[in-house]
Amino acid sequence: MNKCDQCIVRQLTSLQALNKEEVIKLANSKTTYKIKKGEAIFEEGDVTNGVFCVKDGVGKLSKLSANGKDQIVKLVKSGELLGQRSMISNEPANLTAKAVADMEVCFIPKSEIIGFFNTNNQFSMKLMQTVCEDLKESENDKIALVQKTVKQRLAETLLYLHDFFGENEDKTLKVQLTREELAGMIGTATESCIRLLSDFNKLGLIELTGKKILLKDLKALKKIAD
Amino acid sequence: MNKCDQCIVRQLTSLQALNKEEVIKLANSKTTYKIKKGEAIFEEGDVTNGVFCVKDGVGKLSKLSANGKDQIVKLVKSGELLGQRSMISNEPANLTAKAVADMEVCFIPKSEIIGFFNTNNQFSMKLMQTVCEDLKESENDKIALVQKTVKQRLAETLLYLHDFFGENEDKTLKVQLTREELAGMIGTATESCIRLLSDFNKLGLIELTGKKILLKDLKALKKIAD
DNA sequence: CTATAAATATGACATTTATCACGTTTTAAT
DNA sequence: ATTAAAACGTGATAAATGTCATATTTATAG
């Protein structure tokens, strides 16, 4: 039986501030789910009433626009919490969470989290810091969106994916996003994204083999991104 | 002597969760400043070690880009707190805060805030919710930046300024931003901003009298913004 | 395995937006 | 009041990016 104690999510999030007793409470209240690639964990407008721990897989938080495009706000990977913001604000989800690769998640009810928040200062401080971290990142993204060209943002995003998810044995990026998803991350049209990837390929900065992307010249990509 | 109790900032922020005793502590530890239009409260990279209460005036949080443009991330007005994020994250300021109109602010040292955070659950929850609110707003801005045209964003921003700051007796917008600042808010070139304002004027949606902007057709602006 | 749909790719073109150049108006300092 | 600087405004043009059409490749269901 999994007691949450050794879980990667516990090791990497505000949950690390919980004591033994609290972890046991946590283990008893959680529910585990499996989510297949493409399926939603929750959708914009859903009242989630708790948070999701990502034990395995990759998810995306996105918002559908009027013109049918899906803007990706954030990717989440194993070891992260999901849905904290709307739980704290007491609001329906502002974004849709979907699996980009098969996921395993645990659901922790709101009452549990609020309990920890009220009785464990270290926990509340950590949680707060996480949200602040997200805010900082979001603000910086916002600035990048305005101040950088699509080409710069693509380079930046490729480097981010490399840093954040790492590479396979063949050095290709571990996360497999469709071109459409990648376009959704950098905020551009799918065709523009494909075209620029193709340019980067021709320039020898990356190598495209089917859906796999290999970053060949990190230095040059960094130079473009700045 | 101002005891903070009746201060607008206290009424509108997490500080409302403080009890009498705490407010007295607050009043004794705060320092009051006046900041002239154009002057900085803090700059990117500064270690602020506390938060600023905006008692009066208008401020902007912005970041300078490589090409010298100033992207405005957020405007703050009387009754808001400033610099919470970096204080909580224990990081230097990520943005520069400057006065757009003459300001009066109080500085509250970090130790004080952390004290309240640790001993007053209602306070910490409120503070958390504020940061969450900022995060939601930032994410939505981010999406708007990508999914909307400059024209849409200008209409949206004018409506926002109208809602957020209200109007003078002559119905013109109460905040006076330069065209450059307005451009910085919507993330475009100053010239593009001026051109579009001029278009809106010709179409009868707004009326420009010197620096004053009057929104004549809110409905039409809303339609453009969506 | 085959049929069908989805994803990728590329060209042609339209649109949006930025940039540069310049003149005018307003603001602020002396 | 005068002058310098800053803000505003507009045209011409270039650059970036989006859109549409269509072909090809790849993935997926049955």
Tab-separated table of N, CA and C (backbone and C1' of nucleotides) in Angstrom, chain A residues 69 149-151 187-189 191-192 195 211, chain D residues 16-22 25-28:
chain	number	residue	atom	x	y	z
A	69	LYS	N	-8.224	28.035	-31.269
A	69	LYS	CA	-6.842	27.668	-30.929
A	69	LYS	C	-6.693	27.445	-29.433
A	149	THR	N	10.260	37.804	-30.691
A	149	THR	CA	9.636	37.325	-31.923
A	149	THR	C	9.268	35.855	-31.766
A	150	VAL	N	8.502	35.358	-32.711
A	150	VAL	CA	8.095	33.958	-32.678
A	150	VAL	C	9.329	33.058	-32.738
A	151	LYS	N	10.284	33.449	-33.544
A	151	LYS	CA	11.509	32.658	-33.671
A	151	LYS	C	12.226	32.561	-32.319
A	187	GLY	N	2.518	30.469	-28.713
A	187	GLY	CA	1.513	31.441	-29.109
A	187	GLY	C	1.659	31.864	-30.551
A	188	THR	N	1.564	30.914	-31.438
A	188	THR	CA	1.675	31.233	-32.858
A	188	THR	C	0.828	30.238	-33.658
A	189	ALA	N	0.753	30.445	-34.956
A	189	ALA	CA	0.000	29.523	-35.812
A	189	ALA	C	0.826	28.254	-36.031
A	191	GLU	N	1.319	26.491	-38.610
A	191	GLU	CA	2.152	26.573	-39.820
A	191	GLU	C	3.425	27.371	-39.572
A	192	SER	N	3.314	28.445	-38.840
A	192	SER	CA	4.495	29.263	-38.554
A	192	SER	C	5.500	28.463	-37.745
A	195	ARG	N	7.178	25.910	-39.965
A	195	ARG	CA	8.124	26.596	-40.843
A	195	ARG	C	9.427	26.943	-40.113
A	211	LYS	N	8.584	12.747	-35.372
A	211	LYS	CA	8.126	13.662	-34.340
A	211	LYS	C	9.246	14.027	-33.372
D	16	DA	P	11.886	40.033	-39.818
D	16	DA	O5'	10.461	39.715	-39.170
D	16	DA	C5'	9.925	40.619	-38.209
D	16	DA	C4'	8.523	40.178	-37.901
D	16	DA	C3'	8.376	38.688	-37.635
D	16	DA	O3'	7.658	38.576	-36.416
D	16	DA	C1'	6.826	39.385	-39.305
D	17	DT	P	7.458	37.140	-35.737
D	17	DT	O5'	6.066	36.716	-36.358
D	17	DT	C5'	4.924	37.520	-36.052
D	17	DT	C4'	3.768	37.073	-36.900
D	17	DT	C3'	3.446	35.585	-36.829
D	17	DT	O3'	2.264	35.458	-36.067
D	17	DT	C1'	3.177	36.483	-39.020
D	18	DG	P	1.401	34.130	-36.032
D	18	DG	O5'	0.309	34.418	-37.146
D	18	DG	C5'	-0.513	35.567	-37.009
D	18	DG	C4'	-1.604	35.549	-38.056
D	18	DG	C3'	-2.431	34.276	-38.083
D	18	DG	O3'	-3.793	34.641	-38.297
D	18	DG	C1'	-1.357	34.575	-40.193
D	19	DT	P	-4.931	33.532	-38.365
D	19	DT	O5'	-5.148	33.270	-39.917
D	19	DT	C5'	-5.442	34.382	-40.769
D	19	DT	C4'	-5.626	33.862	-42.182
D	19	DT	C3'	-6.439	32.572	-42.303
D	19	DT	O3'	-7.471	32.836	-43.243
D	19	DT	C1'	-4.423	32.392	-43.517
D	20	DC	P	-8.671	31.767	-43.453
D	20	DC	O5'	-8.287	31.073	-44.836
D	20	DC	C5'	-8.026	31.901	-45.983
D	20	DC	C4'	-7.419	31.049	-47.077
D	20	DC	C3'	-8.090	29.684	-47.277
D	20	DC	O3'	-8.434	29.558	-48.644
D	20	DC	C1'	-5.748	29.447	-47.145
D	21	DA	P	-9.339	28.330	-49.144
D	21	DA	O5'	-8.286	27.532	-50.033
D	21	DA	C5'	-7.428	28.248	-50.927
D	21	DA	C4'	-6.363	27.294	-51.413
D	21	DA	C3'	-6.862	25.861	-51.654
D	21	DA	O3'	-6.476	25.456	-52.955
D	21	DA	C1'	-4.918	25.845	-50.296
D	22	DT	P	-7.080	24.047	-53.567
D	22	DT	O5'	-5.828	23.073	-53.506
D	22	DT	C5'	-4.507	23.600	-53.658
D	22	DT	C4'	-3.517	22.609	-53.095
D	22	DT	C3'	-3.945	21.143	-53.199
D	22	DT	O3'	-2.913	20.408	-53.799
D	22	DT	C1'	-3.125	21.589	-51.068
D	25	DT	P	5.736	11.562	-49.169
D	25	DT	O5'	5.567	11.289	-47.604
D	25	DT	C5'	6.116	12.242	-46.686
D	25	DT	C4'	5.439	12.048	-45.351
D	25	DT	C3'	5.571	10.632	-44.775
D	25	DT	O3'	6.344	10.761	-43.597
D	25	DT	C1'	3.374	11.507	-44.503
D	26	DT	P	6.777	9.453	-42.791
D	26	DT	O5'	5.621	9.370	-41.699
D	26	DT	C5'	5.392	10.495	-40.845
D	26	DT	C4'	4.181	10.207	-39.990
D	26	DT	C3'	4.202	8.858	-39.278
D	26	DT	O3'	4.079	9.130	-37.895
D	26	DT	C1'	2.105	9.238	-40.315
D	27	DA	P	4.077	7.993	-36.812
D	27	DA	O5'	2.525	7.902	-36.473
D	27	DA	C5'	1.881	9.059	-35.959
D	27	DA	C4'	0.416	8.760	-35.758
D	27	DA	C3'	0.105	7.565	-34.871
D	27	DA	O3'	-0.900	8.009	-33.962
D	27	DA	C1'	-1.012	7.337	-36.959
D	28	DT	P	-1.406	7.043	-32.797
D	28	DT	O5'	-2.760	6.492	-33.426
D	28	DT	C5'	-3.695	7.439	-33.951
D	28	DT	C4'	-4.948	6.687	-34.351
D	28	DT	C3'	-5.243	5.460	-33.490
D	28	DT	O3'	-6.618	5.504	-33.155
D	28	DT	C1'	-5.159	4.846	-35.768
